[in-house]
Short mmCIF file of C-alpha atoms in Angstrom, two decimals:
data_model
loop_
_atom_site.label_atom_id
_atom_site.label_comp_id
_atom_site.label_asym_id
_atom_site.label_seq_id
_atom_site.Cartn_x
_atom_site.Cartn_y
_atom_site.Cartn_z
CA MET Z 1221 -69.92 88.72 33.94
CA ALA Z 1222 -69.29 89.51 37.59
CA ALA Z 1223 -72.52 87.72 38.55
CA ALA Z 1224 -71.53 84.65 36.52
CA ALA Z 1225 -68.11 84.51 38.14
CA ALA Z 1226 -69.66 84.78 41.60
CA GLN Z 1227 -72.03 81.93 40.75
CA LEU Z 1228 -69.11 79.74 39.63
CA ARG Z 1229 -67.22 80.47 42.83
CA SER Z 1230 -70.27 79.60 44.94
CA SER Z 1231 -70.86 76.32 43.05
CA GLY Z 1232 -67.19 75.37 43.33
CA SER Z 1233 -67.32 75.75 47.09
CA ILE Z 1234 -70.02 73.08 47.34
CA ARG Z 1235 -67.65 70.17 46.39
CA PRO Z 1236 -64.02 70.16 47.67
CA PRO Z 1237 -61.25 69.74 45.09
CA LEU Z 1238 -60.33 66.14 44.17
CA LEU Z 1239 -56.58 66.68 44.28
CA HIS Z 1240 -54.98 67.84 47.50
CA SER Z 1241 -51.44 68.80 48.15
CA GLY Z 1242 -50.37 65.32 49.22
CA SER Z 1243 -52.49 63.31 46.75
CA PRO Z 1244 -50.97 61.54 43.71
CA SER Z 1245 -51.28 62.96 40.24
CA SER Z 1246 -53.39 60.02 38.93
CA PRO Z 1247 -56.32 58.20 40.56
CA ARG Z 1248 -55.52 54.91 42.27
CA THR Z 1249 -57.62 51.99 43.44
CA PRO Z 1250 -57.92 52.03 47.23
CA ASN Z 1251 -56.26 49.22 49.11
CA ARG Z 1252 -58.65 46.42 50.02
CA THR Z 1253 -58.07 44.92 53.42
CA PHE Z 1254 -58.66 41.19 53.85
CA SER Z 1255 -59.50 39.64 57.17
CA SER Z 1256 -57.88 36.25 57.74
CA SER Z 1257 -60.45 35.26 60.34
CA PRO Z 1258 -62.15 31.90 59.61
CA PHE Z 1259 -65.50 33.57 60.30
CA SER Z 1260 -65.06 36.24 57.61
CA SER Z 1261 -67.10 35.97 54.44
CA PRO Z 1262 -65.06 35.03 51.34
CA ILE Z 1263 -67.37 37.12 49.13
CA VAL Z 1264 -66.72 40.31 51.10
CA GLY Z 1265 -63.02 39.81 51.71
CA GLY Z 1266 -62.01 38.34 48.33
CA LYS Z 1267 -59.68 35.42 47.77
CA GLY Z 1268 -56.91 35.16 50.29
CA GLU Z 1269 -53.41 34.03 49.44
CA ASP Z 1270 -53.72 31.06 51.80
CA ASP Z 1271 -57.02 29.76 50.44
CA PRO Z 1272 -56.45 26.28 48.99
CA LEU Z 1273 -57.80 24.96 45.71
CA ILE Z 1274 -60.27 22.08 45.50
CA PHE Z 1275 -59.88 19.51 42.73
CA GLU Z 1276 -62.29 16.65 42.10
CA PHE Z 1277 -61.28 14.10 39.49
CA GLY Z 1278 -63.99 11.86 38.13
CA ALA Z 1279 -64.11 9.38 35.28
CA ARG Z 1280 -66.01 11.90 33.13
CA PHE Z 1281 -65.41 15.40 34.49
CA PHE Z 1282 -62.80 17.43 36.35
CA ARG Z 1283 -64.10 20.11 38.75
CA ALA Z 1284 -61.95 22.86 40.20
CA GLY Z 1285 -62.52 25.96 42.29
CA TYR Z 1286 -61.51 27.91 45.35
CA ALA Z 1287 -62.11 26.86 48.91
CA ARG Z 1288 -65.12 28.30 50.77
CA ASP Z 1289 -67.06 28.71 47.53
CA ALA Z 1290 -70.52 27.23 47.11
CA ALA Z 1291 -69.79 25.58 43.74
CA PRO Z 1292 -66.77 24.87 41.53
CA ILE Z 1293 -65.69 27.50 39.05
CA CYS Z 1294 -65.26 25.09 36.15
CA SER Z 1295 -66.27 21.58 35.15
CA LEU Z 1296 -64.19 20.19 32.27
CA GLY Z 1297 -64.63 16.96 30.36
CA TYR Z 1298 -62.16 14.62 28.70
CA GLY Z 1299 -63.96 14.04 25.38
CA PRO Z 1300 -62.57 14.49 21.86
CA SER Z 1301 -63.87 18.07 21.65
CA GLU Z 1302 -61.75 19.03 24.70
CA GLN Z 1303 -58.61 17.44 23.21
CA GLN Z 1304 -58.37 19.69 20.15
CA ARG Z 1305 -55.24 21.65 19.38
CA ALA Z 1306 -55.04 25.41 19.67
CA GLY Z 1307 -56.45 27.09 16.55
CA ASP Z 1308 -58.46 24.05 15.44
CA TYR Z 1309 -61.87 25.48 14.53
CA ARG Z 1310 -63.11 22.63 12.33
CA TYR Z 1311 -65.89 21.87 14.78
CA TRP Z 1312 -67.71 25.08 13.78
CA GLU Z 1313 -67.43 24.49 10.03
CA PRO Z 1314 -70.68 23.65 8.18
CA GLY Z 1315 -71.11 19.93 7.72
CA PHE Z 1316 -68.33 18.96 10.13
CA VAL Z 1317 -70.60 16.56 12.02
CA ASN Z 1318 -71.60 14.73 8.85
CA ASN Z 1319 -68.03 14.52 7.51
CA THR Z 1320 -66.46 13.04 10.64
CA ARG Z 1321 -65.80 9.34 10.87
CA ARG Z 1322 -68.58 7.59 12.75
CA ARG Z 1323 -67.86 5.12 15.48
CA LYS Z 1324 -69.66 1.81 15.40
CA TYR Z 1325 -71.88 1.09 18.35
CA ASN Z 1326 -70.25 -1.52 20.57
CA LYS Z 1327 -69.04 -1.92 24.14
CA ARG Z 1328 -66.20 0.58 23.58
CA TRP Z 1329 -68.48 3.19 22.02
CA ALA Z 1330 -68.21 5.59 25.00
CA ASP Z 1331 -64.54 4.98 25.89
CA PRO Z 1332 -63.12 8.17 24.26
CA TYR Z 1333 -65.22 10.30 26.65
CA GLU Z 1334 -63.84 8.92 29.92
CA LEU Z 1335 -60.55 9.48 31.69
CA TRP Z 1336 -59.97 5.90 32.81
CA PRO Z 1337 -61.84 2.60 32.34
CA LEU Z 1338 -62.92 0.29 35.11
CA ASP Z 1339 -60.25 -2.25 34.15
CA LEU Z 1340 -56.78 -0.68 33.98
CA ARG Z 1341 -55.13 -3.68 32.33
CA GLY Z 1342 -53.81 -2.64 28.94
CA VAL Z 1343 -54.58 1.07 29.46
CA ASN Z 1344 -52.17 3.66 28.12
CA LEU Z 1345 -51.38 5.53 31.33
CA GLY Z 1346 -49.35 8.09 29.41
CA LEU Z 1347 -52.50 9.18 27.58
CA VAL Z 1348 -54.33 9.43 30.92
CA GLU Z 1349 -51.52 11.63 32.26
CA ASP Z 1350 -51.71 13.90 29.22
CA LYS Z 1351 -55.48 14.33 29.66
CA VAL Z 1352 -55.02 15.20 33.33
CA ASP Z 1353 -52.28 17.72 32.54
CA ARG Z 1354 -54.38 19.38 29.84
CA ALA Z 1355 -57.46 19.67 32.05
CA VAL Z 1356 -55.55 21.13 35.01
CA ARG Z 1357 -53.57 23.52 32.82
CA LEU Z 1358 -56.76 24.75 31.15
CA ALA Z 1359 -58.40 25.29 34.54
CA PHE Z 1360 -55.46 27.38 35.80
CA SER Z 1361 -55.06 29.49 32.67
CA ARG Z 1362 -58.71 30.14 31.87
CA TYR Z 1363 -60.74 29.91 35.08
CA LEU Z 1364 -58.66 29.95 38.27
CA LEU Z 1365 -56.14 32.63 37.13
CA SER Z 1366 -53.81 32.09 40.07
CA ASP Z 1367 -50.31 30.84 40.79
CA SER Z 1368 -50.25 27.12 41.55
CA LYS Z 1369 -46.92 27.31 43.38
CA GLN Z 1370 -48.37 29.11 46.40
CA ARG Z 1371 -51.63 27.24 47.00
CA ARG Z 1372 -52.31 23.97 48.73
CA ILE Z 1373 -54.67 21.58 46.93
CA LEU Z 1374 -57.51 19.56 48.45
CA LEU Z 1375 -58.02 16.48 46.29
CA VAL Z 1376 -61.40 14.71 46.51
CA LEU Z 1377 -61.18 11.03 45.54
CA PRO Z 1378 -63.31 7.90 45.96
CA PRO Z 1379 -62.11 5.49 48.69
CA ALA Z 1380 -61.13 2.60 46.38
CA PHE Z 1381 -58.86 4.50 44.01
CA PRO Z 1382 -56.18 2.59 42.05
CA HIS Z 1383 -52.58 3.37 42.96
CA PRO Z 1384 -51.43 3.88 39.33
CA LEU Z 1385 -54.01 6.63 38.86
CA LEU Z 1386 -53.17 8.16 42.25
CA THR Z 1387 -49.49 8.23 41.27
CA ILE Z 1388 -50.35 9.97 38.00
CA LEU Z 1389 -52.42 12.66 39.74
CA LEU Z 1390 -49.88 13.41 42.47
CA THR Z 1391 -46.88 13.36 40.12
CA ASN Z 1392 -48.59 15.68 37.65
CA LEU Z 1393 -49.63 18.21 40.28
CA PHE Z 1394 -46.27 18.20 42.07
CA HIS Z 1395 -43.96 18.09 39.06
CA ASN Z 1396 -45.80 20.19 36.45
CA PHE Z 1397 -47.57 22.70 38.71
CA GLN Z 1398 -45.21 22.80 41.74
CA CYS Z 1399 -47.94 22.57 44.38
CA PRO Z 1400 -46.47 22.70 47.91
CA ALA Z 1401 -48.82 20.09 49.47
CA ILE Z 1402 -51.88 18.03 48.64
CA SER Z 1403 -54.52 16.76 51.07
CA LEU Z 1404 -56.56 13.69 50.12
CA LEU Z 1405 -60.20 13.68 51.18
CA SER Z 1406 -62.76 10.90 50.83
CA GLY Z 1407 -65.75 11.62 48.62
CA PRO Z 1408 -68.42 9.80 50.72
CA VAL Z 1409 -67.29 11.51 53.92
CA MET Z 1410 -67.42 14.92 52.23
CA SER Z 1411 -70.92 14.13 50.93
CA VAL Z 1412 -72.04 13.46 54.49
CA VAL Z 1413 -70.49 16.76 55.59
CA ALA Z 1414 -72.35 18.56 52.78
CA ALA Z 1415 -75.60 17.01 54.02
CA GLY Z 1416 -75.09 18.54 57.47
CA VAL Z 1417 -74.82 15.26 59.43
CA ARG Z 1418 -72.07 13.15 60.97
CA SER Z 1419 -73.30 9.74 59.81
CA GLY Z 1420 -75.22 8.46 56.83
CA LEU Z 1421 -75.45 6.05 53.91
CA VAL Z 1422 -74.01 7.54 50.71
CA VAL Z 1423 -75.21 6.08 47.39
CA ASP Z 1424 -72.80 7.36 44.75
CA ILE Z 1425 -74.07 6.58 41.23
CA GLY Z 1426 -70.92 7.18 39.25
CA TRP Z 1427 -69.91 6.61 35.65
CA HIS Z 1428 -68.59 3.05 35.93
CA GLU Z 1429 -70.35 1.74 39.04
CA ALA Z 1430 -72.68 2.54 41.89
CA VAL Z 1431 -70.99 2.53 45.31
CA VAL Z 1432 -72.89 2.41 48.62
CA THR Z 1433 -70.75 3.58 51.55
CA ALA Z 1434 -71.80 3.67 55.19
CA VAL Z 1435 -70.24 6.57 57.10
CA PHE Z 1436 -70.40 6.61 60.91
CA GLU Z 1437 -68.96 9.58 62.80
CA TYR Z 1438 -67.03 10.71 59.70
CA ARG Z 1439 -65.52 7.24 59.22
CA GLU Z 1440 -66.19 4.74 56.46
CA VAL Z 1441 -67.32 1.50 58.05
CA HIS Z 1442 -68.73 -0.51 55.14
CA CYS Z 1443 -68.82 -0.40 51.34
CA ARG Z 1444 -70.69 -2.27 48.58
CA ARG Z 1445 -70.55 -1.70 44.85
CA SER Z 1446 -72.35 -2.66 41.65
CA ILE Z 1447 -71.47 -2.14 37.98
CA ARG Z 1448 -74.83 -0.44 37.31
CA GLY Z 1449 -73.65 3.13 36.75
CA GLY Z 1450 -74.08 5.97 34.32
CA LYS Z 1451 -72.19 4.23 31.52
CA ARG Z 1452 -74.70 1.38 31.41
CA LEU Z 1453 -77.55 3.91 31.41
CA ILE Z 1454 -75.99 5.71 28.41
CA HIS Z 1455 -75.73 2.42 26.54
CA GLU Z 1456 -79.36 1.54 27.25
CA MET Z 1457 -80.53 4.95 26.05
CA ALA Z 1458 -78.45 4.57 22.88
CA LYS Z 1459 -79.99 1.16 22.20
CA MET Z 1460 -83.48 2.63 22.57
CA LEU Z 1461 -82.79 5.57 20.24
CA ASN Z 1462 -81.10 3.42 17.59
CA LYS Z 1463 -84.04 1.02 17.70
CA GLU Z 1464 -86.51 3.89 17.25
CA VAL Z 1465 -84.50 5.30 14.33
CA LYS Z 1466 -84.49 1.95 12.55
CA LYS Z 1467 -88.22 1.57 13.20
CA ALA Z 1468 -88.93 5.02 11.75
CA ARG Z 1469 -86.91 4.23 8.61
CA ASP Z 1470 -88.42 0.84 7.82
CA GLY Z 1471 -90.51 2.15 4.94
CA GLU Z 1472 -87.86 4.51 3.54
CA GLU Z 1473 -85.28 3.81 0.89
CA VAL Z 1474 -81.93 3.15 2.49
CA ASP Z 1475 -78.97 5.08 1.09
CA LYS Z 1476 -75.43 3.72 1.28
CA ARG Z 1477 -74.28 6.90 3.02
CA SER Z 1478 -77.11 6.86 5.53
CA SER Z 1479 -76.39 6.02 9.16
CA SER Z 1480 -78.76 5.18 11.99
CA ILE Z 1481 -76.15 5.37 14.75
CA VAL Z 1482 -76.82 8.24 17.16
CA SER Z 1483 -73.70 10.00 18.44
CA PHE Z 1484 -72.65 9.97 22.08
CA GLU Z 1485 -73.19 13.71 22.50
CA GLU Z 1486 -76.80 13.51 21.32
CA VAL Z 1487 -77.57 10.45 23.44
CA GLU Z 1488 -76.26 12.23 26.52
CA ASP Z 1489 -78.25 15.36 25.64
CA VAL Z 1490 -81.45 13.35 25.21
CA LEU Z 1491 -80.84 11.61 28.53
CA ILE Z 1492 -80.39 14.92 30.34
CA ARG Z 1493 -83.46 16.56 28.78
CA PHE Z 1494 -85.94 13.67 28.63
CA GLY Z 1495 -84.71 10.94 30.99
CA TRP Z 1496 -86.91 10.20 34.01
CA CYS Z 1497 -87.59 7.36 36.44
CA ARG Z 1498 -90.98 5.90 37.29
CA ASN Z 1499 -92.05 5.22 40.82
CA ARG Z 1500 -92.80 1.66 41.87
CA GLN Z 1501 -96.57 2.00 41.52
CA GLU Z 1502 -96.33 3.37 37.99
CA ARG Z 1503 -93.97 0.55 37.03
CA GLN Z 1504 -96.43 -2.10 38.23
CA GLN Z 1505 -99.31 -0.38 36.47
CA SER Z 1506 -97.34 -0.16 33.21
CA ARG Z 1507 -96.81 -3.92 33.24
CA GLN Z 1508 -100.54 -4.54 33.69
CA ARG Z 1509 -101.60 -1.87 31.23
CA ASP Z 1510 -103.29 -3.00 28.04
CA SER Z 1511 -102.02 -2.00 24.63
CA VAL Z 1512 -105.29 -0.10 24.15
CA HIS Z 1513 -104.10 2.65 26.51
CA ALA Z 1514 -100.87 3.19 24.55
CA SER Z 1515 -102.55 5.94 22.52
CA SER Z 1516 -102.83 8.14 25.62
CA ASP Z 1517 -99.03 8.25 26.03
CA PRO Z 1518 -97.70 11.65 24.87
CA VAL Z 1519 -95.16 11.69 22.05
CA LYS Z 1520 -92.03 13.85 22.07
CA SER Z 1521 -90.15 14.88 18.92
CA VAL Z 1522 -86.36 14.63 19.21
CA PHE Z 1523 -84.14 16.27 16.58
CA LEU Z 1524 -81.12 14.12 15.70
CA LEU Z 1525 -78.30 15.73 13.76
CA SER Z 1526 -75.79 12.88 13.89
CA THR Z 1527 -77.94 10.51 11.83
CA SER Z 1528 -77.51 10.72 8.07
CA PRO Z 1529 -79.73 12.37 7.02
CA SER Z 1530 -80.83 14.34 10.08
CA MET Z 1531 -84.38 13.73 11.23
CA TYR Z 1532 -87.07 14.49 13.78
CA LEU Z 1533 -87.64 11.28 15.72
CA PRO Z 1534 -91.04 10.80 17.43
CA VAL Z 1535 -90.63 8.90 20.72
CA SER Z 1536 -93.30 8.20 23.33
CA PHE Z 1537 -92.63 9.82 26.69
CA SER Z 1538 -92.80 6.52 28.58
CA ALA Z 1539 -90.02 5.10 26.40
CA PHE Z 1540 -87.52 7.50 27.98
CA SER Z 1541 -87.97 5.74 31.34
CA GLU Z 1542 -87.31 2.23 30.02
CA PRO Z 1543 -83.48 2.62 29.93
CA VAL Z 1544 -83.55 3.54 33.62
CA GLU Z 1545 -85.56 0.41 34.45
CA THR Z 1546 -83.23 -1.81 32.46
CA ALA Z 1547 -80.01 -0.28 33.79
CA PHE Z 1548 -80.82 0.28 37.48
CA PHE Z 1549 -83.89 -1.80 38.42
CA PRO Z 1550 -83.91 -5.00 36.36
CA GLU Z 1551 -85.62 -8.20 37.41
CA VAL Z 1552 -83.01 -10.63 38.70
CA GLY Z 1553 -83.28 -14.18 39.94
CA ASP Z 1554 -83.08 -15.49 43.47
CA HIS Z 1555 -79.26 -15.67 43.40
CA PRO Z 1556 -77.94 -12.67 41.46
CA ASP Z 1557 -74.29 -11.80 41.09
CA ASP Z 1558 -73.02 -9.52 43.86
CA GLU Z 1559 -71.47 -7.17 41.31
CA GLU Z 1560 -74.69 -6.79 39.28
CA LEU Z 1561 -77.26 -6.11 41.97
CA PRO Z 1562 -80.03 -3.57 41.26
CA LEU Z 1563 -79.76 -0.35 43.19
CA GLY Z 1564 -82.57 -1.23 45.61
CA SER Z 1565 -81.07 -4.61 46.50
CA LEU Z 1566 -77.60 -3.06 46.73
CA VAL Z 1567 -78.71 -0.49 49.31
CA TRP Z 1568 -80.72 -3.09 51.26
CA ARG Z 1569 -77.76 -5.48 51.49
CA ALA Z 1570 -75.48 -2.67 52.58
CA LEU Z 1571 -77.89 -1.82 55.40
CA VAL Z 1572 -78.29 -5.47 56.42
CA ASP Z 1573 -74.52 -5.95 56.71
CA LEU Z 1574 -74.17 -3.02 59.13
CA PRO Z 1575 -74.25 -3.39 62.92
CA LEU Z 1576 -77.57 -2.62 64.54
CA ASP Z 1577 -76.59 0.74 66.04
CA VAL Z 1578 -74.97 1.96 62.81
CA ARG Z 1579 -77.91 0.74 60.73
CA SER Z 1580 -80.45 2.57 62.88
CA ILE Z 1581 -78.65 5.86 62.18
CA CYS Z 1582 -77.88 5.31 58.49
CA MET Z 1583 -81.42 4.22 57.59
CA SER Z 1584 -82.81 7.68 58.13
CA ARG Z 1585 -79.93 9.41 56.32
CA ILE Z 1586 -79.71 7.89 52.85
CA THR Z 1587 -77.94 10.33 50.56
CA VAL Z 1588 -77.89 9.81 46.77
CA VAL Z 1589 -75.13 11.66 44.92
CA GLY Z 1590 -73.41 11.33 41.56
CA GLY Z 1591 -73.93 12.54 38.03
CA VAL Z 1592 -77.12 10.53 37.47
CA SER Z 1593 -78.70 11.34 40.85
CA ASP Z 1594 -80.38 14.50 39.52
CA MET Z 1595 -82.69 12.48 37.27
CA PRO Z 1596 -86.34 13.12 38.23
CA GLY Z 1597 -87.81 10.35 40.36
CA LEU Z 1598 -84.61 8.33 40.85
CA LYS Z 1599 -84.00 9.12 44.53
CA ARG Z 1600 -87.61 8.42 45.50
CA ARG Z 1601 -87.54 5.14 43.57
CA ILE Z 1602 -84.45 3.89 45.43
CA ILE Z 1603 -86.09 4.56 48.81
CA ASP Z 1604 -89.30 2.78 47.73
CA GLU Z 1605 -87.37 -0.23 46.46
CA VAL Z 1606 -85.51 -0.58 49.76
CA ALA Z 1607 -88.77 -0.27 51.71
CA ASP Z 1608 -90.48 -2.98 49.65
CA ILE Z 1609 -87.52 -5.35 49.91
CA SER Z 1610 -87.38 -4.86 53.68
CA LEU Z 1611 -91.09 -5.67 53.97
CA GLU Z 1612 -90.58 -8.85 51.97
CA LYS Z 1613 -87.28 -10.13 53.40
CA GLY Z 1614 -86.83 -8.29 56.69
CA TRP Z 1615 -83.54 -7.00 58.06
CA ASP Z 1616 -81.94 -10.28 59.15
CA ARG Z 1617 -80.84 -11.82 55.86
CA GLU Z 1618 -78.39 -14.39 57.25
CA ARG Z 1619 -80.65 -15.84 59.94
CA ARG Z 1620 -83.92 -15.70 58.06
CA HIS Z 1621 -83.64 -19.19 56.51
CA ASP Z 1622 -82.59 -20.74 59.83
CA ARG Z 1623 -85.53 -19.10 61.59
CA GLU Z 1624 -88.00 -20.40 59.02
CA ARG Z 1625 -86.52 -23.90 59.31
CA ASN Z 1626 -86.81 -23.81 63.10
CA LEU Z 1627 -90.38 -22.60 62.88
CA GLN Z 1628 -91.28 -25.52 60.65
CA MET Z 1629 -89.68 -27.99 63.03
CA THR Z 1630 -91.30 -26.55 66.17
CA GLN Z 1631 -94.82 -26.13 64.86
CA ILE Z 1632 -97.36 -26.82 67.56
CA GLN Z 1633 -100.67 -27.89 66.08
CA TYR Z 1634 -103.89 -27.52 68.01
CA PRO Z 1635 -106.88 -29.25 66.40
CA VAL Z 1636 -110.07 -27.27 66.61
CA GLY Z 1637 -113.34 -29.16 66.20
CA ASP Z 1638 -117.02 -28.35 65.94
CA GLU Z 1639 -119.77 -29.29 68.36
CA ASP Z 1640 -119.60 -32.97 67.30
CA GLY Z 1641 -115.87 -33.08 67.96
CA VAL Z 1642 -114.89 -33.37 64.29
CA PRO Z 1643 -111.65 -31.43 63.62
CA THR Z 1644 -112.16 -28.74 60.97
CA ARG Z 1645 -108.83 -26.83 60.80
CA GLU Z 1646 -105.44 -26.57 62.42
CA ILE Z 1647 -103.79 -23.37 63.58
CA ASN Z 1648 -100.20 -22.73 64.62
CA THR Z 1649 -100.23 -20.29 67.48
CA LEU Z 1650 -96.51 -19.76 68.07
CA PRO Z 1651 -95.40 -19.40 64.42
CA GLU Z 1652 -98.35 -17.16 63.64
CA GLN Z 1653 -97.48 -14.81 66.50
CA LEU Z 1654 -93.84 -14.66 65.45
CA ARG Z 1655 -94.77 -13.86 61.86
CA ARG Z 1656 -97.12 -11.11 62.94
CA LEU Z 1657 -94.49 -9.54 65.17
CA GLU Z 1658 -91.91 -9.71 62.39
CA LEU Z 1659 -94.29 -8.17 59.85
CA LYS Z 1660 -95.20 -5.42 62.29
CA ASP Z 1661 -91.55 -4.59 62.97
CA ASN Z 1662 -90.70 -4.56 59.27
CA GLN Z 1663 -93.59 -2.23 58.48
CA SER Z 1664 -92.65 0.22 61.22
CA VAL Z 1665 -89.00 0.24 60.15
CA ALA Z 1666 -89.78 0.55 56.45
CA HIS Z 1667 -92.24 3.41 56.78
CA HIS Z 1668 -90.77 5.35 59.68
CA GLY Z 1669 -87.03 4.55 59.54
CA LEU Z 1670 -86.12 4.96 55.87
CA ARG Z 1671 -85.64 8.55 54.82
CA GLY Z 1672 -83.68 10.33 52.12
CA LEU Z 1673 -81.38 13.26 52.77
CA GLU Z 1674 -80.25 15.90 50.30
CA SER Z 1675 -76.56 16.67 49.96
CA LEU Z 1676 -74.66 19.38 48.12
CA GLY Z 1677 -72.08 16.88 46.92
CA PRO Z 1678 -68.47 16.06 47.80
CA TRP Z 1679 -67.05 19.25 46.32
CA ALA Z 1680 -69.25 21.48 48.48
CA GLY Z 1681 -68.46 19.36 51.54
CA THR Z 1682 -64.75 19.84 50.92
CA SER Z 1683 -65.33 23.57 50.62
CA LEU Z 1684 -66.98 23.57 54.03
CA VAL Z 1685 -64.17 21.56 55.62
CA SER Z 1686 -61.55 23.89 54.16
CA GLY Z 1687 -62.85 26.70 56.37
CA LEU Z 1688 -61.42 24.88 59.40
CA LYS Z 1689 -57.87 25.60 58.13
CA VAL Z 1690 -56.39 22.44 59.63
CA LYS Z 1691 -54.40 19.61 58.10
CA GLY Z 1692 -56.13 16.35 57.40
CA ILE Z 1693 -54.96 12.82 58.09
CA VAL Z 1694 -53.59 12.27 54.56
CA GLU Z 1695 -51.23 15.17 53.88
CA VAL Z 1696 -48.72 14.66 51.06
CA GLU Z 1697 -45.83 17.11 50.75
CA LYS Z 1698 -44.03 17.74 47.48
CA ASP Z 1699 -40.43 17.05 48.50
CA LYS Z 1700 -41.20 13.76 50.26
CA PHE Z 1701 -43.36 12.46 47.43
CA LEU Z 1702 -40.91 13.34 44.65
CA GLN Z 1703 -38.14 11.51 46.50
CA GLN Z 1704 -39.88 8.15 47.08
CA GLY Z 1705 -43.35 8.34 45.56
CA LEU Z 1706 -46.12 6.24 47.08
CA ALA Z 1707 -43.51 3.81 48.41
CA GLY Z 1708 -42.51 6.40 51.01
CA ALA Z 1709 -45.93 6.34 52.64
CA SER Z 1710 -46.28 4.54 55.94
CA ARG Z 1711 -48.33 1.35 55.80
CA GLU Z 1712 -49.90 2.12 59.16
CA VAL Z 1713 -53.38 3.52 58.61
CA LYS Z 1714 -53.80 6.48 60.97
CA GLN Z 1715 -57.29 6.97 62.27
CA SER Z 1716 -58.41 10.07 64.08
CA VAL Z 1717 -59.55 9.38 67.62
CA VAL Z 1718 -62.85 11.24 67.77
CA PRO Z 1719 -64.46 11.63 71.21
CA ARG Z 1720 -68.22 11.29 71.11
CA GLU Z 1721 -68.81 14.73 72.56
CA SER Z 1722 -66.30 16.54 70.35
CA THR Z 1723 -67.08 18.43 67.16
CA TYR Z 1724 -65.62 17.85 63.72
CA GLY Z 1725 -63.21 20.74 64.00
CA SER Z 1726 -61.69 19.65 67.30
CA ALA Z 1727 -61.41 16.06 66.05
CA VAL Z 1728 -59.43 17.06 63.00
CA THR Z 1729 -57.26 19.39 65.08
CA LYS Z 1730 -56.34 16.63 67.55
CA SER Z 1731 -55.56 14.13 64.82
CA SER Z 1732 -53.46 16.58 62.85
CA VAL Z 1733 -51.20 17.56 65.75
CA GLY Z 1734 -48.08 15.43 65.86
CA ASP Z 1735 -45.01 14.42 63.95
CA ARG Z 1736 -45.28 14.96 60.20
CA SER Z 1737 -41.99 13.27 59.33
CA SER Z 1738 -43.85 10.19 58.05
CA TRP Z 1739 -47.03 10.37 56.03
CA THR Z 1740 -49.70 7.81 55.32
CA LEU Z 1741 -52.27 7.16 52.60
CA GLY Z 1742 -55.07 6.39 55.04
CA VAL Z 1743 -57.93 4.55 53.35
CA TRP Z 1744 -56.04 4.66 50.02
CA ALA Z 1745 -53.19 2.48 51.34
#
């Protein structure tokens, strides 16, 4: 016994006692110090009380997260499944999909899944406000888990944003969530920041339209848009699937309860899993391909649950690329509508309209962002289309017809004869030299100047800018907005004076210093 007691005393002396005279009776979590330095890592130091929140409102999804994070914490939609009441679990009941009322396929087939349409005339803005309030409240209560009254919000918006929607967003955030201040940031500029450059051409393929914005030294200098967006692509994919379903059921007996309309959720899922874009060479070869080679095309089996009855639909793999060709790269005439240009022609016209010095910088920094931009082969196809159009039409669209007319009027013909003096052919020395020089310049520009650039997106660019901890040009405070609304904003558009040798941080600091008694909407005015 004495030996055992001595052994216990010796083993107890190895480790000191946990509780000392001045220690508390229960264990406590040690205090975690947070460094407020802008160079400190947010992962090591945790979330600071002054870190703002980043909100990005799109027509289909709402993204939210903390500043200085690499990606948003949540991405919420506005569809019917997100608008259910608390305790409504009918979606998980057996046969719920087959018992729901089916929507007929028409132009308004995808409207319940978007926050706002392209045309705001006749839109119920109260319903839009309720959807915004529900999405933001769900993000705070389930994902962000923070107090909205103490955090500033960085709001990422497209440049051409309607004032009724902007009023709804600001009123909802100020009135329902009591945010102290909101900073408005442009999506194309933040995409350029996320790409690591100061200037570039941003091709944003959104839900309603595709917008091409030229950014020079963090300023938007030119913008072009087309209605060829993700909504048109969804419709084209739905047409293809419905056509294949009807073709597969031609020999079957048709039941009165049967339905060949594929639901929106399944069309979107098929587009994400199977959608792809051909390159220009494959597209030309597919047009010249004989029907004999159609047997070599692999066939994919797609399970459709929304059709009644459910079925496995065999679809050739090349058929999944046809909606992309129809929606984004159709064949148009010589004089297409400016609002319906294909993506290649849209980017080329945006580059042609730019000044020469801006164009030379933006050509090598073409950034494609948006929800559809992750489709395999789409970014490479846009660059190839622009290169081929530039080889065919050049970079001087307005003066090209005048130059050709002048060349025809000033043709100098030199007859060339044989030994007997009989003229055999005529050559035009001056026009031929000009054409060769023009073709040589176009080839060098198309092959060496055009280049794509990857970007992390506008949300990540805003997260990078938030590390500067400075106020932007468009800073809206709660008290001033609730008093007068958007009418209290100054009509003078304030632009930051950016010296050429300065950095982005110093430029924002210089522009933000001054009187904040009056505020402006900037590019949203």
